[in-house]
Tab-separated table of C-alpha atoms in Angstrom:
chain	number	residue	atom	x	y	z
A	24	ALA	CA	41.296	4.244	26.454
A	25	GLY	CA	38.488	6.642	26.246
A	26	ALA	CA	37.086	8.494	29.208
A	27	GLY	CA	34.043	6.330	28.698
A	28	ALA	CA	34.533	4.369	31.893
A	29	GLY	CA	35.276	7.395	34.028
A	30	ALA	CA	32.799	9.682	32.369
A	31	MET	CA	29.788	8.903	34.550
A	32	SER	CA	29.523	7.601	38.046
A	33	GLU	CA	26.190	5.711	38.006
A	34	PRO	CA	26.291	1.952	37.359
A	35	GLY	CA	25.897	0.815	33.770
A	36	ALA	CA	28.041	-0.197	30.861
A	37	ILE	CA	29.837	2.032	28.405
A	38	ALA	CA	30.169	1.000	24.758
A	39	LEU	CA	32.346	2.663	22.156
A	40	LEU	CA	30.621	3.817	18.978
A	41	GLY	CA	33.923	4.892	17.471
A	42	PRO	CA	35.372	7.983	15.800
A	43	GLN	CA	32.830	10.337	14.218
A	44	HIS	CA	33.312	12.914	11.492
A	45	GLY	CA	33.289	16.434	12.947
A	46	ALA	CA	33.645	15.218	16.559
A	47	PRO	CA	34.472	17.894	19.173
A	48	ARG	CA	38.135	18.104	20.233
A	49	CYS	CA	40.068	18.092	23.472
A	50	PRO	CA	43.875	18.551	23.824
A	51	HIS	CA	44.253	14.898	22.690
A	52	GLY	CA	42.491	15.436	19.341
A	53	PRO	CA	38.967	14.417	18.255
A	54	ALA	CA	36.890	12.871	21.053
A	55	LEU	CA	35.313	9.413	20.652
A	56	LEU	CA	31.587	8.730	20.787
A	57	PHE	CA	30.322	6.395	23.525
A	58	VAL	CA	26.916	5.207	24.635
A	59	LYS	CA	25.833	4.474	28.186
A	60	THR	CA	23.507	1.516	28.730
A	61	GLY	CA	21.725	0.784	31.991
A	62	GLN	CA	20.830	-2.762	33.072
A	63	GLY	CA	18.270	-4.270	30.705
A	64	GLN	CA	17.870	-1.030	28.732
A	65	GLU	CA	18.188	-0.924	24.961
A	66	GLU	CA	20.515	2.013	24.334
A	67	GLY	CA	21.265	4.976	26.558
A	68	ARG	CA	22.287	8.523	25.814
A	69	ARG	CA	25.364	9.062	23.630
A	70	PHE	CA	28.261	11.239	24.668
A	71	TYR	CA	31.725	12.327	23.561
A	72	ALA	CA	34.730	11.782	25.824
A	73	CYS	CA	38.517	11.993	25.514
A	74	SER	CA	39.984	9.269	23.310
A	75	ALA	CA	43.215	8.897	25.279
A	76	CYS	CA	42.354	9.347	28.976
A	77	ARG	CA	40.045	7.061	30.857
A	78	ASP	CA	40.432	9.010	34.079
A	79	ARG	CA	38.558	12.320	34.259
A	80	LYS	CA	41.464	13.666	36.359
A	81	ASP	CA	43.767	13.399	33.322
A	82	CYS	CA	41.347	14.962	30.837
A	83	ASN	CA	37.840	15.917	31.888
A	84	PHE	CA	36.417	16.451	28.397
A	85	PHE	CA	32.748	15.427	28.251
A	86	GLN	CA	29.860	16.428	26.002
A	87	TRP	CA	26.457	14.865	25.305
A	88	GLU	CA	26.064	14.149	21.590
A	89	ASP	CA	22.740	16.036	21.380
A	90	GLU	CA	23.945	18.938	23.524
A	91	LYS	CA	23.843	22.463	22.029
A	92	VAL	CA	27.177	24.087	22.914
A	93	SER	CA	27.181	27.898	23.078
A	94	GLN	CA	29.659	29.996	21.071
A	95	THR	CA	31.163	31.263	24.330
A	96	ARG	CA	31.847	27.721	25.523
A	97	LEU	CA	33.247	26.704	22.126
A	98	ALA	CA	35.638	29.681	22.202
A	99	ALA	CA	36.679	28.822	25.787
A	100	ARG	CA	37.273	25.204	24.740
A	101	GLU	CA	39.478	26.263	21.802
A	102	GLU	CA	41.426	28.543	24.106
A	103	TYR	CA	41.842	25.693	26.616
A	104	ASN	CA	43.045	23.297	23.877
A	105	ARG	CA	45.556	25.906	22.653
A	106	ASN	CA	46.910	26.472	26.153
A	107	HIS	CA	47.382	22.749	26.658
A	108	GLN	CA	49.656	22.301	23.656
A	109	PRO	CA	53.447	21.909	24.172
A	110	SER	CA	55.419	25.136	24.623
A	111	PHE	CA	57.658	24.442	21.608
A	112	THR	CA	56.749	23.076	18.174
A	113	HIS	CA	58.528	19.992	16.844
A	114	ARG	CA	60.513	22.163	14.424
A	115	GLN	CA	61.647	24.453	17.269
A	116	ASN	CA	62.694	21.389	19.276
A	117	VAL	CA	64.800	20.140	16.337
A	118	GLU	CA	66.567	23.539	16.185
A	119	ARG	CA	67.089	23.527	19.948
A	120	TYR	CA	68.652	20.050	19.715
A	121	LYS	CA	71.114	21.254	17.046
A	122	ASN	CA	72.179	24.082	19.373
A	123	PHE	CA	72.302	21.750	22.374
A	124	VAL	CA	74.714	19.224	20.788
A	125	GLN	CA	77.132	22.048	19.913
A	126	LEU	CA	77.472	23.028	23.573
A	127	PRO	CA	80.492	21.808	25.569
A	128	LEU	CA	79.614	18.943	27.946
A	129	SER	CA	79.758	21.257	30.980
A	130	LYS	CA	76.879	23.338	29.587
A	131	ARG	CA	74.528	20.523	28.668
A	132	ARG	CA	71.697	20.392	31.165
A	133	PHE	CA	68.387	18.558	31.306
A	134	CYS	CA	65.597	19.816	33.590
A	135	GLN	CA	64.029	16.808	35.320
A	136	GLU	CA	60.942	18.700	36.436
A	137	CYS	CA	60.130	20.128	32.982
A	138	GLN	CA	61.559	17.076	31.170
A	139	GLN	CA	63.363	19.423	28.824
A	140	LEU	CA	66.832	19.929	27.364
A	141	LEU	CA	67.999	23.378	28.534
A	142	LEU	CA	70.014	25.956	26.622
A	143	PRO	CA	72.245	28.223	28.821
A	144	ALA	CA	69.921	31.225	28.335
A	145	GLU	CA	67.129	29.246	30.044
A	146	TRP	CA	69.033	28.155	33.148
A	147	GLN	CA	67.846	31.125	35.190
A	148	LYS	CA	64.187	30.301	34.562
A	149	HIS	CA	64.734	26.728	35.870
A	150	SER	CA	67.153	27.663	38.669
A	151	ASP	CA	65.018	26.156	41.463
A	152	HIS	CA	64.410	22.896	39.545
A	153	GLN	CA	66.293	19.606	39.743
A	154	PHE	CA	68.442	19.021	36.675
A	155	LEU	CA	70.970	16.583	35.274
A	156	CYS	CA	74.308	17.985	34.118
A	157	GLU	CA	76.817	16.942	31.461
A	158	ILE	CA	74.362	15.137	29.200
A	159	CYS	CA	76.540	13.003	26.915
A	160	THR	CA	75.820	11.741	23.386
A	161	ALA	CA	74.956	8.245	24.667
A	162	GLN	CA	72.204	9.755	26.859
A	163	LEU	CA	70.851	11.780	23.942
A	164	LYS	CA	70.709	8.580	21.885
A	165	SER	CA	68.702	6.855	24.682
A	166	PRO	CA	65.940	9.353	25.483
A	167	SER	CA	63.680	6.654	26.974
A	168	GLN	CA	66.210	6.325	29.794
A	169	LEU	CA	66.624	10.070	30.238
A	170	LEU	CA	62.887	10.820	30.398
A	171	TYR	CA	60.681	9.811	33.325
A	172	PRO	CA	58.313	6.998	32.260
A	173	LEU	CA	54.715	8.269	32.333
A	174	GLU	CA	53.144	5.396	34.235
A	175	ASN	CA	49.499	6.338	33.936
A	176	LYS	CA	48.198	2.893	32.932
A	177	LYS	CA	45.389	4.007	30.643
A	178	THR	CA	46.852	6.896	28.618
A	179	ASN	CA	50.608	6.464	28.427
A	180	ALA	CA	51.512	3.332	30.370
A	181	GLN	CA	55.135	3.681	29.411
A	182	TYR	CA	56.351	0.320	30.433
A	183	LEU	CA	59.462	0.041	28.284
A	184	PHE	CA	60.754	-3.141	26.692
A	185	ALA	CA	63.556	-4.827	28.610
A	186	ASP	CA	66.796	-4.978	26.582
A	187	ARG	CA	66.394	-8.741	26.125
A	188	SER	CA	62.980	-8.383	24.476
A	189	CYS	CA	63.983	-5.314	22.486
A	190	GLN	CA	67.069	-7.011	21.074
A	191	PHE	CA	65.062	-10.169	20.311
A	192	LEU	CA	62.436	-8.155	18.390
A	193	LEU	CA	65.034	-6.328	16.323
A	194	ASN	CA	66.954	-9.532	15.486
A	195	LEU	CA	63.687	-11.210	14.511
A	196	LEU	CA	62.727	-8.299	12.217
A	197	ILE	CA	66.161	-8.383	10.557
A	198	ASP	CA	65.991	-12.184	10.086
A	199	LEU	CA	62.549	-11.811	8.515
A	200	GLY	CA	64.017	-9.353	6.003
A	201	PHE	CA	62.231	-6.165	7.120
A	202	ARG	CA	64.011	-2.908	6.336
A	203	ARG	CA	61.551	-0.355	7.702
A	204	VAL	CA	59.756	-0.485	11.050
A	205	LEU	CA	56.761	1.720	11.888
A	206	CYS	CA	57.097	1.932	15.689
A	207	VAL	CA	53.659	2.795	17.109
A	208	GLY	CA	54.183	3.457	20.827
A	209	THR	CA	57.455	1.468	20.937
A	210	PRO	CA	60.076	4.172	21.731
A	211	ARG	CA	62.710	1.717	22.909
A	212	LEU	CA	62.686	-0.314	19.707
A	213	HIS	CA	62.902	2.922	17.675
A	214	GLU	CA	65.790	4.074	19.863
A	215	LEU	CA	67.703	0.820	19.341
A	216	ILE	CA	67.234	1.031	15.542
A	217	GLN	CA	68.258	4.720	15.414
A	218	SER	CA	71.279	4.109	17.597
A	219	LYS	CA	72.510	1.133	15.501
A	220	ALA	CA	71.924	3.048	12.263
A	221	SER	CA	74.131	5.914	13.488
A	222	GLN	CA	76.916	3.571	14.671
A	223	GLU	CA	77.053	0.778	12.100
A	224	GLU	CA	77.602	1.678	8.462
A	225	ASP	CA	76.131	-1.521	7.045
A	226	PHE	CA	72.987	-1.388	9.246
A	227	ARG	CA	70.089	-1.037	6.798
A	228	VAL	CA	66.960	-0.875	9.000
A	229	ARG	CA	65.128	2.441	9.381
A	230	SER	CA	62.280	3.389	11.687
A	231	LEU	CA	59.621	6.031	12.279
A	232	LEU	CA	58.169	6.497	15.788
A	233	LEU	CA	54.479	7.426	16.221
A	234	ASP	CA	53.855	8.252	19.882
A	235	ILE	CA	51.583	10.396	22.066
A	236	ASP	CA	54.569	11.449	24.199
A	237	PHE	CA	55.656	14.752	22.663
A	238	ARG	CA	58.847	14.827	24.774
A	239	TYR	CA	60.469	12.628	22.106
A	240	SER	CA	60.299	15.527	19.623
A	241	GLN	CA	63.314	16.985	21.474
A	242	PHE	CA	65.501	14.108	20.241
A	243	TYR	CA	64.168	13.173	16.793
A	244	THR	CA	63.665	15.047	13.522
A	245	GLU	CA	60.293	15.353	11.799
A	246	ASP	CA	61.228	12.354	9.617
A	247	GLU	CA	61.933	10.183	12.678
A	248	PHE	CA	59.026	11.036	15.011
A	249	CYS	CA	55.341	11.992	14.618
A	250	HIS	CA	53.234	13.091	17.579
A	251	TYR	CA	50.326	10.620	17.271
A	252	ASN	CA	47.328	9.410	19.279
A	253	MET	CA	46.721	5.715	18.541
A	254	PHE	CA	43.219	5.768	20.064
A	255	ASN	CA	41.726	8.099	17.442
A	256	HIS	CA	44.353	7.880	14.638
A	257	TYR	CA	45.177	11.562	15.123
A	258	PHE	CA	48.388	13.187	13.879
A	259	PHE	CA	48.952	16.321	15.983
A	260	GLY	CA	51.252	17.678	13.249
A	261	GLY	CA	48.344	17.685	10.769
A	262	GLU	CA	48.711	16.885	7.072
A	263	ALA	CA	52.530	17.254	7.089
A	264	ALA	CA	52.942	14.515	9.750
A	265	HIS	CA	50.358	12.349	7.989
A	266	GLU	CA	52.404	12.736	4.800
A	267	THR	CA	55.636	11.791	6.652
A	268	CYS	CA	54.007	8.527	7.728
A	269	ARG	CA	52.577	7.858	4.270
A	270	LYS	CA	55.950	8.499	2.612
A	271	PHE	CA	57.633	6.111	5.062
A	272	LEU	CA	55.115	3.368	4.200
A	273	TYR	CA	55.326	4.034	0.441
A	274	GLU	CA	59.101	3.706	0.113
A	275	ASP	CA	60.251	0.740	-2.015
A	276	ASN	CA	56.641	0.368	-3.175
A	277	GLY	CA	55.595	-0.488	0.371
A	278	GLU	CA	57.769	-3.608	0.465
A	279	ARG	CA	59.659	-4.919	3.521
A	280	VAL	CA	57.887	-2.641	6.011
A	281	ILE	CA	56.294	-3.841	9.274
A	282	MET	CA	54.307	-2.107	11.980
A	283	VAL	CA	55.199	-2.915	15.602
A	284	THR	CA	52.850	-1.578	18.271
A	285	ASP	CA	52.768	-1.836	22.072
A	286	PRO	CA	49.616	-0.020	23.275
A	287	PRO	CA	48.658	0.738	26.896
A	288	PHE	CA	46.997	-2.431	28.228
A	289	GLY	CA	44.142	-0.389	29.713
A	290	GLY	CA	43.208	0.851	26.236
A	291	LEU	CA	40.004	-0.122	24.440
A	292	VAL	CA	40.771	-2.796	21.852
A	293	GLU	CA	38.049	-1.444	19.505
A	294	ALA	CA	39.610	2.025	19.374
A	295	LEU	CA	43.108	0.622	18.806
A	296	ALA	CA	41.960	-1.807	16.110
A	297	SER	CA	40.187	1.013	14.277
A	298	SER	CA	43.399	3.106	14.179
A	299	PHE	CA	45.597	0.174	13.176
A	300	LYS	CA	43.237	-0.638	10.297
A	301	LYS	CA	43.613	2.957	9.103
A	302	LEU	CA	47.414	2.694	9.190
A	303	MET	CA	47.142	-0.593	7.263
A	304	ALA	CA	44.833	1.073	4.734
A	305	MET	CA	47.402	3.858	4.303
A	306	TRP	CA	49.958	1.180	3.376
A	307	LYS	CA	47.513	-0.518	0.997
A	308	GLU	CA	47.142	2.731	-0.940
A	309	THR	CA	50.750	2.405	-2.121
A	310	GLY	CA	49.087	0.954	-5.199
A	311	LYS	CA	51.573	-1.917	-5.456
A	312	GLU	CA	50.272	-4.889	-7.459
A	313	GLY	CA	49.024	-7.578	-5.131
A	314	HIS	CA	48.626	-5.287	-2.096
A	315	ASN	CA	44.862	-5.329	-2.561
A	316	ASN	CA	44.381	-8.704	-0.937
A	317	LYS	CA	47.339	-8.470	1.454
A	318	GLU	CA	47.662	-6.955	4.918
A	319	MET	CA	50.584	-4.858	6.029
A	320	PRO	CA	52.763	-7.104	8.261
A	321	MET	CA	52.199	-6.303	11.912
A	322	PHE	CA	53.260	-7.207	15.463
A	323	TRP	CA	50.683	-6.161	18.064
A	324	ILE	CA	52.152	-6.653	21.545
A	325	PHE	CA	49.420	-7.202	24.153
A	326	PRO	CA	48.465	-9.547	27.070
A	327	TYR	CA	47.324	-13.049	26.051
A	328	PHE	CA	43.914	-12.669	27.738
A	329	PHE	CA	42.913	-10.200	24.994
A	330	GLU	CA	43.362	-12.892	22.330
A	331	SER	CA	39.672	-13.323	21.455
A	332	ARG	CA	39.128	-9.543	21.262
A	333	ILE	CA	42.083	-9.039	18.912
A	334	LEU	CA	41.006	-11.971	16.716
A	335	ASP	CA	37.512	-10.417	16.474
A	336	PHE	CA	39.065	-7.492	14.624
A	337	PHE	CA	41.979	-9.270	12.931
A	338	PRO	CA	40.964	-12.866	12.143
A	339	SER	CA	44.253	-13.414	10.263
A	340	PHE	CA	46.312	-12.919	13.447
A	341	ASN	CA	47.943	-15.632	15.562
A	342	MET	CA	49.338	-15.350	19.077
A	343	MET	CA	52.977	-16.324	19.571
A	344	ASP	CA	54.242	-17.877	22.832
A	345	TYR	CA	57.150	-15.435	23.267
A	346	GLN	CA	56.922	-13.605	26.617
A	347	VAL	CA	57.657	-9.904	26.202
A	348	ASP	CA	59.349	-8.339	29.248
A	349	TYR	CA	59.379	-4.790	30.521
A	350	ASP	CA	62.054	-2.942	32.472
A	351	ASN	CA	59.927	-0.902	34.850
A	352	HIS	CA	56.970	-3.216	35.418
A	353	ALA	CA	57.055	-5.357	38.558
A	354	LEU	CA	54.812	-8.103	37.158
A	355	TYR	CA	55.871	-8.264	33.530
A	356	LYS	CA	59.403	-9.508	33.996
A	357	HIS	CA	60.931	-12.722	32.758
A	358	GLY	CA	60.782	-15.532	35.271
A	359	LYS	CA	60.305	-19.257	35.429
A	360	THR	CA	57.538	-19.446	38.005
A	361	GLY	CA	53.918	-18.447	38.467
A	362	ARG	CA	52.883	-14.811	38.364
A	363	ARG	CA	56.375	-13.666	37.483
A	364	GLN	CA	55.874	-14.937	33.952
A	365	SER	CA	54.931	-12.065	31.700
A	366	PRO	CA	51.419	-12.379	30.203
A	367	VAL	CA	52.422	-10.166	27.257
A	368	ARG	CA	52.579	-11.800	23.820
A	369	ILE	CA	53.104	-10.966	20.146
A	370	PHE	CA	50.011	-11.124	17.912
A	371	THR	CA	50.907	-11.200	14.229
A	372	ASN	CA	49.545	-11.781	10.726
A	373	LEU	CA	52.840	-13.374	9.628
A	374	THR	CA	52.971	-17.161	9.148
A	375	PRO	CA	53.652	-18.600	12.668
A	376	SER	CA	56.370	-21.003	11.436
A	377	MET	CA	58.451	-17.961	10.340
A	378	ILE	CA	58.660	-16.628	13.903
A	379	VAL	CA	61.700	-18.392	15.330
A	380	LEU	CA	61.826	-18.203	19.145
A	381	PRO	CA	65.090	-18.639	21.144
A	382	VAL	CA	65.653	-22.281	22.073
A	383	GLU	CA	68.058	-21.195	24.850
A	384	GLU	CA	65.099	-19.489	26.584
A	385	GLY	CA	63.103	-22.708	26.554
A	386	TYR	CA	61.072	-22.421	23.352
A	387	ARG	CA	60.747	-25.428	21.039
A	388	PHE	CA	59.249	-26.072	17.609
A	389	CYS	CA	56.024	-28.111	17.474
A	390	THR	CA	55.993	-29.955	14.148
A	391	VAL	CA	52.217	-30.546	14.277
A	392	CYS	CA	51.288	-26.910	15.003
A	393	GLN	CA	54.158	-25.675	12.815
A	394	ARG	CA	55.142	-22.987	15.295
A	395	TYR	CA	57.469	-22.346	18.225
A	396	VAL	CA	55.914	-22.812	21.668
A	397	SER	CA	57.132	-22.437	25.250
A	398	SER	CA	58.582	-25.601	26.826
A	399	GLY	CA	55.622	-26.071	29.206
A	400	ASN	CA	53.110	-25.819	26.359
A	401	GLN	CA	52.457	-29.500	25.612
A	402	HIS	CA	50.592	-30.573	22.469
A	403	CYS	CA	47.082	-31.846	23.307
A	404	GLU	CA	46.121	-34.821	21.113
A	405	ILE	CA	42.376	-34.193	21.619
A	406	CYS	CA	42.441	-30.451	20.780
A	407	ASN	CA	45.213	-31.159	18.251
A	408	SER	CA	47.113	-28.010	19.221
A	409	CYS	CA	49.485	-26.607	21.836
A	410	THR	CA	46.801	-25.068	24.017
A	411	SER	CA	48.576	-23.300	26.896
A	412	LYS	CA	48.356	-19.514	26.895
A	413	ASP	CA	50.384	-18.690	30.006
A	414	GLY	CA	53.467	-20.927	29.647
A	415	ARG	CA	52.280	-23.586	32.121
A	416	ARG	CA	51.097	-27.023	31.021
A	417	TRP	CA	47.295	-26.956	30.655
A	418	LYS	CA	45.006	-29.987	31.118
A	419	HIS	CA	42.158	-31.232	28.948
A	420	CYS	CA	38.621	-31.227	30.367
A	421	VAL	CA	36.436	-33.796	28.611
A	422	LEU	CA	33.204	-32.077	29.733
A	423	CYS	CA	34.276	-28.617	28.577
A	424	LYS	CA	35.802	-30.169	25.417
A	425	LYS	CA	38.878	-27.968	25.739
A	426	CYS	CA	42.109	-27.480	27.701
A	427	VAL	CA	42.001	-25.329	30.838
A	428	LYS	CA	44.476	-23.879	33.342
A	429	PRO	CA	46.039	-26.479	35.676
A	430	SER	CA	44.517	-24.747	38.734
A	431	TRP	CA	40.948	-25.045	37.385
A	432	PHE	CA	38.434	-27.823	38.131
A	433	HIS	CA	35.119	-28.682	36.538
A	434	CYS	CA	32.147	-27.269	38.452
A	435	ASN	CA	28.880	-29.109	37.809
A	436	ASN	CA	26.771	-26.153	39.005
A	437	CYS	CA	28.351	-23.757	36.531
A	438	ASN	CA	28.869	-26.497	33.932
A	439	CYS	CA	32.365	-25.225	33.191
A	440	CYS	CA	35.865	-25.214	34.676
A	441	ALA	CA	36.833	-22.549	37.206
A	442	LEU	CA	39.024	-22.005	40.256
A	443	GLN	CA	37.973	-24.112	43.234
A	444	THR	CA	37.443	-20.929	45.250
A	445	HIS	CA	34.968	-19.405	42.753
A	446	SER	CA	31.440	-18.653	43.957
A	447	CYS	CA	28.779	-20.284	41.815
A	448	GLU	CA	25.675	-18.848	43.470
A	449	LYS	CA	25.821	-16.032	40.905
A	450	THR	CA	25.117	-18.371	37.966
A	451	ASP	CA	21.438	-17.378	37.772
A	452	ALA	CA	22.214	-13.683	37.504
A	453	GLY	CA	21.857	-12.354	33.981
A	454	CYS	CA	24.187	-10.116	32.013
A	455	PHE	CA	24.644	-6.701	33.624
A	456	VAL	CA	23.911	-4.922	30.317
A	457	CYS	CA	20.887	-6.716	28.834
A	458	GLY	CA	19.712	-8.850	31.766
A	459	LYS	CA	19.825	-12.122	29.790
A	460	ALA	CA	21.615	-15.233	31.051
A	461	GLY	CA	24.409	-17.148	29.387
A	462	HIS	CA	27.061	-14.516	28.898
A	463	LYS	CA	29.053	-11.876	30.767
A	464	ARG	CA	28.778	-8.124	30.278
A	465	SER	CA	32.082	-7.998	28.337
A	466	ALA	CA	30.676	-10.404	25.711
A	467	CYS	CA	27.183	-8.890	25.519
A	468	PRO	CA	25.926	-8.962	21.913
A	469	SER	CA	24.008	-5.707	22.503
A	470	LEU	CA	27.282	-3.795	22.908
A	471	SER	CA	28.455	-2.329	19.649
A	472	HIS	CA	31.644	-3.893	18.267
A	473	THR	CA	32.783	-1.162	15.930
């Protein structure tokens, strides 16, 4: 996330310097501070950009850090931010929902263009819009299926868990003994928990959804949903929403609670990690004996190729082999071959041996690694671990001293394994940021890792 990448058109790299106290605000809350570096330069000029939108078309907020902003422009910005807030507050939406469920089925309408539950007095105003009629209780209990997914990859990227993955996650959480789930950007898991809790008397799991999509406030009370931006740890509902989250984490002295998060894959790992650490710190403050040296249990759901970045921020995490599938994503669906295998995994600070994966889906337990792995992930005697990341059987390269993808071959020019079709004439070129050889721009030590 962060408009960093879209904020300026000239070539160069953008590094995140993180959230700053007193940062200017856009409709998505406090902006993040970035720095632009040209090739070989030390550090460029710093600027603020939107925390949630990478594309200037979605939010064009931009301000140089050293820029003097006039009172007139500040007033115009505040006015703009006010005008870009939702038309109803969360509390008003809760009241509207109470009125809506009392209507006979024939009068329950949902406007597809405004993505809003309509009360009869509002029909006239939406008369030329497309709407759904006779909204039943089952639909109200499954808002993620009623609402259009917002498929902007960077900001919302609402690719929703497939039922198989959602059910697996919930069963796993129950088996592990968790009773409260903080759902950060996982509306479908929250929905499944809420729905079971309302139908089954002996169902003991509770959940709180933190999500940037305010449309969910139409279906959940203030104790069930907080409007939240996970890129800058911003609660739109202010102190009251912050308190709701804190209270949820504090219950039962902070025991048996887990955070499950599924961020947009285009989001900056640094920004996400910073917010997640703040949520973990909130849990730590419960003051329970022994919490001081413990981390709040967490599942971070993200593609496997971000493993090293996530481990930079959370060294206690491990990546599980389970492939998480999505309903409305063409590539991230369960399959047995090639690209159709989902690259999305669960990163967790729980002991790997505790995470039992379904044998009927081809996972098996490796007694040496003490964890479940996918069937194609063979244990390498030299590396002494199950090395595959993508579900296929990887092969060991003696020269690289590690296992690599089956389609890779050792290239003597580059002195590493790569696809046979790679071009190695670029090996002399230095890093795009600092000009030095030996590493890529993404791993440049001169970029700040906040």
